[in-house]
Amino acid sequence: MRLKGAGLALALATTQIGLSGCMSDGGSEVDVLALAAQTERPDVLYNQGLANLEGGRLGEAAAKFEAIDRQHPYSEWARKALVMKAFTNYRSGAYEEAINAAKRYLSLYPGTDEAAYAQYIIGLSYWRQIPDITRDQADAARTAAAMREVIDRYPDSPYVEDAQNKLRIARDQLAGKELQVGRYYLERREYVASINRFKNVVDVYPDTRHVEEALARLTEAYYAMGLTGEAQAAASVLGQNYPDSQWYRDSYALLQQGGLEPRAGGVGSWFSTAARKLTGA
């Protein structure tokens, strides 16, 4: 009995030393919390996450949803928690984390009802990161691509209308950036570089508000280079599509300085193609 008691005491002491060593370690509290969380059912964790979300405790909500995803992988609760984790990260401004969670959801559960929402969260997260026009517009391009996915892959989802609106605005932002760069080259008399940018606005973003100015700048750049036929053709496209535009009046006045007026480009030229494209747009 004495030997048994001594053995039991030694075992208890060893356990206490192990626990105390764990508690003294810098990461011990995380280990204890993780162990405690594992004892909770996924539905309990999920409801706690929702309660935290409704109470504005976004960090705690994200932690609950993360716990479900980690401790009960590939369960129905994990699926629901993953999309809620993406939403919670979006709400808290952790956009990269929201994008990663939503992309993971789409890779694991592409055919579920929440897939459209996950794709929409990706677009919203990029949307929130679009900078002003003077900076790189990579996030505007990513927004456009993500929102296009919502429209094309989930045409019956309730997010399509807003996705279409944000797609238009993102494309307008991208066109505005092209126009800004074109103006930069034009001011420095780098006419060929500026013309390429202005043409890109018309070719790639014909449905944006920047097309009028792009055509007027094309008229200006061609006229400065002495390419009067191209300048007349650019002004003609502008006049055909935006006859009441101030940009057209300015372009017309510029041509009149040289005794010229707008004149349509030849069949098969870039200008005739642009005119047809804008009419369709």
CSV table of N, CA and C in Angstrom, one decimal, residues 28-127:
chain,number,residue,atom,x,y,z
A,28,SER,N,0.9,28.9,-23.1
A,28,SER,CA,0.1,28.0,-22.3
A,28,SER,C,-1.3,28.4,-22.3
A,29,GLU,N,-1.6,29.6,-22.2
A,29,GLU,CA,-3.0,30.0,-22.1
A,29,GLU,C,-3.8,29.7,-23.4
A,30,VAL,N,-3.1,29.8,-24.5
A,30,VAL,CA,-3.8,29.5,-25.8
A,30,VAL,C,-4.1,28.0,-25.8
A,31,ASP,N,-3.1,27.2,-25.3
A,31,ASP,CA,-3.3,25.7,-25.3
A,31,ASP,C,-4.5,25.4,-24.4
A,32,VAL,N,-4.6,26.0,-23.3
A,32,VAL,CA,-5.7,25.7,-22.4
A,32,VAL,C,-7.1,26.1,-23.0
A,33,LEU,N,-7.1,27.3,-23.6
A,33,LEU,CA,-8.3,27.7,-24.2
A,33,LEU,C,-8.7,26.8,-25.4
A,34,ALA,N,-7.8,26.4,-26.1
A,34,ALA,CA,-8.1,25.5,-27.2
A,34,ALA,C,-8.6,24.2,-26.7
A,35,LEU,N,-8.0,23.7,-25.6
A,35,LEU,CA,-8.5,22.4,-25.1
A,35,LEU,C,-10.0,22.6,-24.6
A,36,ALA,N,-10.2,23.7,-24.0
A,36,ALA,CA,-11.6,24.0,-23.5
A,36,ALA,C,-12.6,24.1,-24.6
A,37,ALA,N,-12.2,24.8,-25.7
A,37,ALA,CA,-13.1,25.0,-26.8
A,37,ALA,C,-13.4,23.6,-27.5
A,38,GLN,N,-12.5,22.7,-27.4
A,38,GLN,CA,-12.7,21.4,-28.1
A,38,GLN,C,-13.9,20.6,-27.4
A,39,THR,N,-14.2,21.0,-26.1
A,39,THR,CA,-15.2,20.3,-25.4
A,39,THR,C,-16.6,20.8,-25.8
A,40,GLU,N,-16.7,21.9,-26.5
A,40,GLU,CA,-18.0,22.5,-26.9
A,40,GLU,C,-18.4,22.0,-28.2
A,41,ARG,N,-19.7,21.8,-28.4
A,41,ARG,CA,-20.3,21.3,-29.6
A,41,ARG,C,-20.2,22.4,-30.7
A,42,PRO,N,-20.1,22.0,-32.0
A,42,PRO,CA,-20.0,23.0,-33.0
A,42,PRO,C,-21.2,24.0,-33.1
A,43,ASP,N,-22.4,23.4,-32.8
A,43,ASP,CA,-23.6,24.3,-32.8
A,43,ASP,C,-23.5,25.4,-31.7
A,44,VAL,N,-23.0,25.0,-30.6
A,44,VAL,CA,-22.8,26.0,-29.5
A,44,VAL,C,-21.8,27.1,-29.9
A,45,LEU,N,-20.7,26.6,-30.4
A,45,LEU,CA,-19.7,27.6,-30.9
A,45,LEU,C,-20.3,28.5,-32.0
A,46,TYR,N,-21.1,28.0,-32.9
A,46,TYR,CA,-21.7,28.7,-34.0
A,46,TYR,C,-22.6,29.8,-33.4
A,47,ASN,N,-23.5,29.4,-32.5
A,47,ASN,CA,-24.4,30.4,-31.9
A,47,ASN,C,-23.7,31.4,-31.1
A,48,GLN,N,-22.6,31.0,-30.4
A,48,GLN,CA,-21.8,32.0,-29.7
A,48,GLN,C,-21.2,33.0,-30.7
A,49,GLY,N,-20.7,32.5,-31.9
A,49,GLY,CA,-20.2,33.4,-32.9
A,49,GLY,C,-21.2,34.4,-33.4
A,50,LEU,N,-22.5,33.9,-33.6
A,50,LEU,CA,-23.5,34.8,-34.0
A,50,LEU,C,-23.9,35.8,-33.0
A,51,ALA,N,-23.9,35.4,-31.7
A,51,ALA,CA,-24.2,36.4,-30.7
A,51,ALA,C,-23.1,37.5,-30.6
A,52,ASN,N,-21.8,37.0,-30.7
A,52,ASN,CA,-20.7,38.0,-30.7
A,52,ASN,C,-20.8,39.0,-31.9
A,53,LEU,N,-21.2,38.4,-33.1
A,53,LEU,CA,-21.3,39.2,-34.3
A,53,LEU,C,-22.4,40.3,-34.1
A,54,GLU,N,-23.6,39.8,-33.6
A,54,GLU,CA,-24.7,40.8,-33.3
A,54,GLU,C,-24.3,41.8,-32.3
A,55,GLY,N,-23.5,41.4,-31.3
A,55,GLY,CA,-23.1,42.4,-30.3
A,55,GLY,C,-21.9,43.3,-30.7
A,56,GLY,N,-21.4,43.1,-31.9
A,56,GLY,CA,-20.3,44.0,-32.4
A,56,GLY,C,-19.0,43.5,-32.0
A,57,ARG,N,-18.9,42.3,-31.4
A,57,ARG,CA,-17.6,41.8,-30.9
A,57,ARG,C,-17.0,40.9,-32.1
A,58,LEU,N,-16.5,41.6,-33.1
A,58,LEU,CA,-16.2,40.9,-34.3
A,58,LEU,C,-15.0,40.0,-34.1
A,59,GLY,N,-14.0,40.4,-33.4
A,59,GLY,CA,-12.8,39.5,-33.1
A,59,GLY,C,-13.2,38.2,-32.5
A,60,GLU,N,-14.1,38.3,-31.5
A,60,GLU,CA,-14.5,37.1,-30.8
A,60,GLU,C,-15.4,36.2,-31.7
A,61,ALA,N,-16.2,36.9,-32.5
A,61,ALA,CA,-17.0,36.1,-33.4
A,61,ALA,C,-16.2,35.3,-34.4
A,62,ALA,N,-15.2,36.0,-35.0
A,62,ALA,CA,-14.3,35.4,-35.9
A,62,ALA,C,-13.6,34.2,-35.3
A,63,ALA,N,-13.2,34.3,-34.0
A,63,ALA,CA,-12.5,33.3,-33.3
A,63,ALA,C,-13.4,32.0,-33.1
A,64,LYS,N,-14.7,32.3,-32.8
A,64,LYS,CA,-15.6,31.1,-32.7
A,64,LYS,C,-15.8,30.4,-34.0
A,65,PHE,N,-15.9,31.2,-35.1
A,65,PHE,CA,-16.1,30.5,-36.4
A,65,PHE,C,-14.9,29.8,-36.8
A,66,GLU,N,-13.7,30.4,-36.5
A,66,GLU,CA,-12.4,29.7,-36.8
A,66,GLU,C,-12.3,28.4,-36.0
A,67,ALA,N,-12.8,28.4,-34.7
A,67,ALA,CA,-12.7,27.2,-33.9
A,67,ALA,C,-13.5,26.1,-34.5
A,68,ILE,N,-14.7,26.4,-35.0
A,68,ILE,CA,-15.5,25.3,-35.7
A,68,ILE,C,-14.8,24.8,-36.9
A,69,ASP,N,-14.2,25.7,-37.7
A,69,ASP,CA,-13.5,25.3,-38.9
A,69,ASP,C,-12.3,24.4,-38.6
A,70,ARG,N,-11.7,24.7,-37.5
A,70,ARG,CA,-10.4,24.0,-37.2
A,70,ARG,C,-10.7,22.7,-36.5
A,71,GLN,N,-11.7,22.7,-35.6
A,71,GLN,CA,-12.0,21.5,-34.7
A,71,GLN,C,-13.0,20.5,-35.3
A,72,HIS,N,-13.8,21.0,-36.2
A,72,HIS,CA,-14.8,20.1,-36.8
A,72,HIS,C,-14.8,20.2,-38.3
A,73,PRO,N,-13.7,20.0,-38.9
A,73,PRO,CA,-13.5,20.2,-40.4
A,73,PRO,C,-14.5,19.4,-41.2
A,74,TYR,N,-15.0,20.0,-42.3
A,74,TYR,CA,-15.8,19.3,-43.3
A,74,TYR,C,-17.2,18.9,-42.8
A,75,SER,N,-17.5,19.4,-41.6
A,75,SER,CA,-18.9,19.2,-41.1
A,75,SER,C,-19.8,20.2,-41.7
A,76,GLU,N,-21.1,20.0,-41.5
A,76,GLU,CA,-22.1,21.0,-42.0
A,76,GLU,C,-21.9,22.3,-41.2
A,77,TRP,N,-21.5,22.3,-39.9
A,77,TRP,CA,-21.3,23.5,-39.1
A,77,TRP,C,-20.0,24.2,-39.6
A,78,ALA,N,-19.0,23.4,-40.0
A,78,ALA,CA,-17.8,24.0,-40.5
A,78,ALA,C,-18.1,24.8,-41.8
A,79,ARG,N,-18.9,24.2,-42.6
A,79,ARG,CA,-19.3,24.9,-43.9
A,79,ARG,C,-20.0,26.2,-43.6
A,80,LYS,N,-21.0,26.2,-42.7
A,80,LYS,CA,-21.7,27.4,-42.4
A,80,LYS,C,-20.7,28.4,-41.7
A,81,ALA,N,-19.8,27.9,-40.8
A,81,ALA,CA,-18.9,28.8,-40.1
A,81,ALA,C,-17.9,29.5,-41.0
A,82,LEU,N,-17.5,28.8,-42.1
A,82,LEU,CA,-16.5,29.3,-43.0
A,82,LEU,C,-17.0,30.6,-43.7
A,83,VAL,N,-18.3,30.5,-44.2
A,83,VAL,CA,-18.8,31.7,-44.9
A,83,VAL,C,-19.1,32.8,-43.9
A,84,MET,N,-19.4,32.5,-42.7
A,84,MET,CA,-19.6,33.5,-41.7
A,84,MET,C,-18.3,34.1,-41.2
A,85,LYS,N,-17.3,33.3,-41.2
A,85,LYS,CA,-15.9,33.8,-40.9
A,85,LYS,C,-15.5,34.8,-42.0
A,86,ALA,N,-15.8,34.5,-43.3
A,86,ALA,CA,-15.5,35.5,-44.3
A,86,ALA,C,-16.2,36.8,-44.1
A,87,PHE,N,-17.5,36.7,-43.8
A,87,PHE,CA,-18.3,37.9,-43.6
A,87,PHE,C,-17.8,38.7,-42.4
A,88,THR,N,-17.5,38.0,-41.3
A,88,THR,CA,-17.0,38.7,-40.1
A,88,THR,C,-15.7,39.4,-40.4
A,89,ASN,N,-14.8,38.8,-41.1
A,89,ASN,CA,-13.6,39.4,-41.4
A,89,ASN,C,-13.8,40.7,-42.3
A,90,TYR,N,-14.7,40.5,-43.3
A,90,TYR,CA,-15.1,41.7,-44.1
A,90,TYR,C,-15.6,42.8,-43.3
A,91,ARG,N,-16.5,42.5,-42.3
A,91,ARG,CA,-17.1,43.6,-41.5
A,91,ARG,C,-16.0,44.2,-40.6
A,92,SER,N,-15.0,43.5,-40.2
A,92,SER,CA,-14.0,44.1,-39.4
A,92,SER,C,-12.9,44.8,-40.1
A,93,GLY,N,-13.0,44.7,-41.5
A,93,GLY,CA,-11.9,45.4,-42.3
A,93,GLY,C,-10.7,44.5,-42.6
A,94,ALA,N,-10.8,43.3,-42.2
A,94,ALA,CA,-9.7,42.3,-42.5
A,94,ALA,C,-9.9,41.7,-43.9
A,95,TYR,N,-9.7,42.5,-44.9
A,95,TYR,CA,-10.2,42.2,-46.2
A,95,TYR,C,-9.4,41.0,-46.8
A,96,GLU,N,-8.1,40.9,-46.6
A,96,GLU,CA,-7.4,39.8,-47.1
A,96,GLU,C,-7.8,38.5,-46.5
A,97,GLU,N,-8.1,38.5,-45.2
A,97,GLU,CA,-8.6,37.3,-44.5
A,97,GLU,C,-10.0,36.9,-45.0
A,98,ALA,N,-10.8,37.9,-45.3
A,98,ALA,CA,-12.1,37.7,-45.8
A,98,ALA,C,-12.0,37.0,-47.2
A,99,ILE,N,-11.2,37.5,-48.0
A,99,ILE,CA,-11.0,37.0,-49.4
A,99,ILE,C,-10.5,35.5,-49.3
A,100,ASN,N,-9.5,35.3,-48.4
A,100,ASN,CA,-9.0,33.9,-48.3
A,100,ASN,C,-10.1,33.0,-47.8
A,101,ALA,N,-10.9,33.4,-46.8
A,101,ALA,CA,-11.9,32.5,-46.3
A,101,ALA,C,-13.0,32.2,-47.4
A,102,ALA,N,-13.3,33.3,-48.1
A,102,ALA,CA,-14.4,33.1,-49.2
A,102,ALA,C,-13.9,32.2,-50.3
A,103,LYS,N,-12.6,32.4,-50.7
A,103,LYS,CA,-12.0,31.6,-51.7
A,103,LYS,C,-12.0,30.1,-51.3
A,104,ARG,N,-11.6,29.9,-50.0
A,104,ARG,CA,-11.6,28.5,-49.5
A,104,ARG,C,-13.0,27.9,-49.5
A,105,TYR,N,-13.9,28.7,-49.2
A,105,TYR,CA,-15.3,28.2,-49.2
A,105,TYR,C,-15.7,27.8,-50.6
A,106,LEU,N,-15.4,28.6,-51.6
A,106,LEU,CA,-15.7,28.3,-53.0
A,106,LEU,C,-15.0,27.0,-53.5
A,107,SER,N,-13.8,26.8,-53.0
A,107,SER,CA,-13.0,25.6,-53.4
A,107,SER,C,-13.6,24.4,-52.8
A,108,LEU,N,-14.2,24.5,-51.6
A,108,LEU,CA,-14.7,23.3,-50.9
A,108,LEU,C,-16.2,23.1,-51.2
A,109,TYR,N,-16.9,24.2,-51.4
A,109,TYR,CA,-18.4,24.0,-51.5
A,109,TYR,C,-18.9,24.9,-52.7
A,110,PRO,N,-18.5,24.6,-53.9
A,110,PRO,CA,-18.8,25.5,-55.0
A,110,PRO,C,-20.3,25.4,-55.4
A,111,GLY,N,-21.0,24.3,-55.1
A,111,GLY,CA,-22.4,24.2,-55.5
A,111,GLY,C,-23.4,24.5,-54.5
A,112,THR,N,-23.1,25.1,-53.4
A,112,THR,CA,-24.0,25.4,-52.3
A,112,THR,C,-24.7,26.7,-52.5
A,113,ASP,N,-25.8,27.0,-51.8
A,113,ASP,CA,-26.5,28.2,-51.9
A,113,ASP,C,-25.7,29.4,-51.5
A,114,GLU,N,-24.8,29.2,-50.6
A,114,GLU,CA,-24.0,30.4,-50.1
A,114,GLU,C,-22.8,30.7,-51.0
A,115,ALA,N,-22.6,29.9,-52.1
A,115,ALA,CA,-21.4,30.2,-52.9
A,115,ALA,C,-21.5,31.5,-53.6
A,116,ALA,N,-22.7,31.9,-54.0
A,116,ALA,CA,-22.8,33.3,-54.6
A,116,ALA,C,-22.4,34.4,-53.6
A,117,TYR,N,-22.8,34.2,-52.3
A,117,TYR,CA,-22.5,35.1,-51.3
A,117,TYR,C,-21.0,35.2,-51.0
A,118,ALA,N,-20.3,34.0,-51.0
A,118,ALA,CA,-18.9,34.0,-50.9
A,118,ALA,C,-18.2,34.7,-52.0
A,119,GLN,N,-18.6,34.5,-53.2
A,119,GLN,CA,-18.1,35.3,-54.3
A,119,GLN,C,-18.3,36.8,-54.2
A,120,TYR,N,-19.5,37.1,-53.8
A,120,TYR,CA,-19.8,38.5,-53.5
A,120,TYR,C,-19.0,39.2,-52.5
A,121,ILE,N,-18.7,38.4,-51.4
A,121,ILE,CA,-17.8,38.9,-50.4
A,121,ILE,C,-16.4,39.2,-50.9
A,122,ILE,N,-15.9,38.4,-51.8
A,122,ILE,CA,-14.6,38.6,-52.5
A,122,ILE,C,-14.6,39.9,-53.2
A,123,GLY,N,-15.7,40.1,-54.0
A,123,GLY,CA,-15.8,41.4,-54.7
A,123,GLY,C,-15.9,42.6,-53.8
A,124,LEU,N,-16.7,42.5,-52.7
A,124,LEU,CA,-16.8,43.6,-51.8
A,124,LEU,C,-15.5,43.9,-51.1
A,125,SER,N,-14.7,42.9,-50.8
A,125,SER,CA,-13.4,43.1,-50.1
A,125,SER,C,-12.4,43.8,-51.0
A,126,TYR,N,-12.4,43.4,-52.3
A,126,TYR,CA,-11.6,44.2,-53.2
A,126,TYR,C,-12.1,45.6,-53.4
A,127,TRP,N,-13.4,45.7,-53.5
A,127,TRP,CA,-14.0,47.0,-53.7
A,127,TRP,C,-13.6,48.0,-52.6
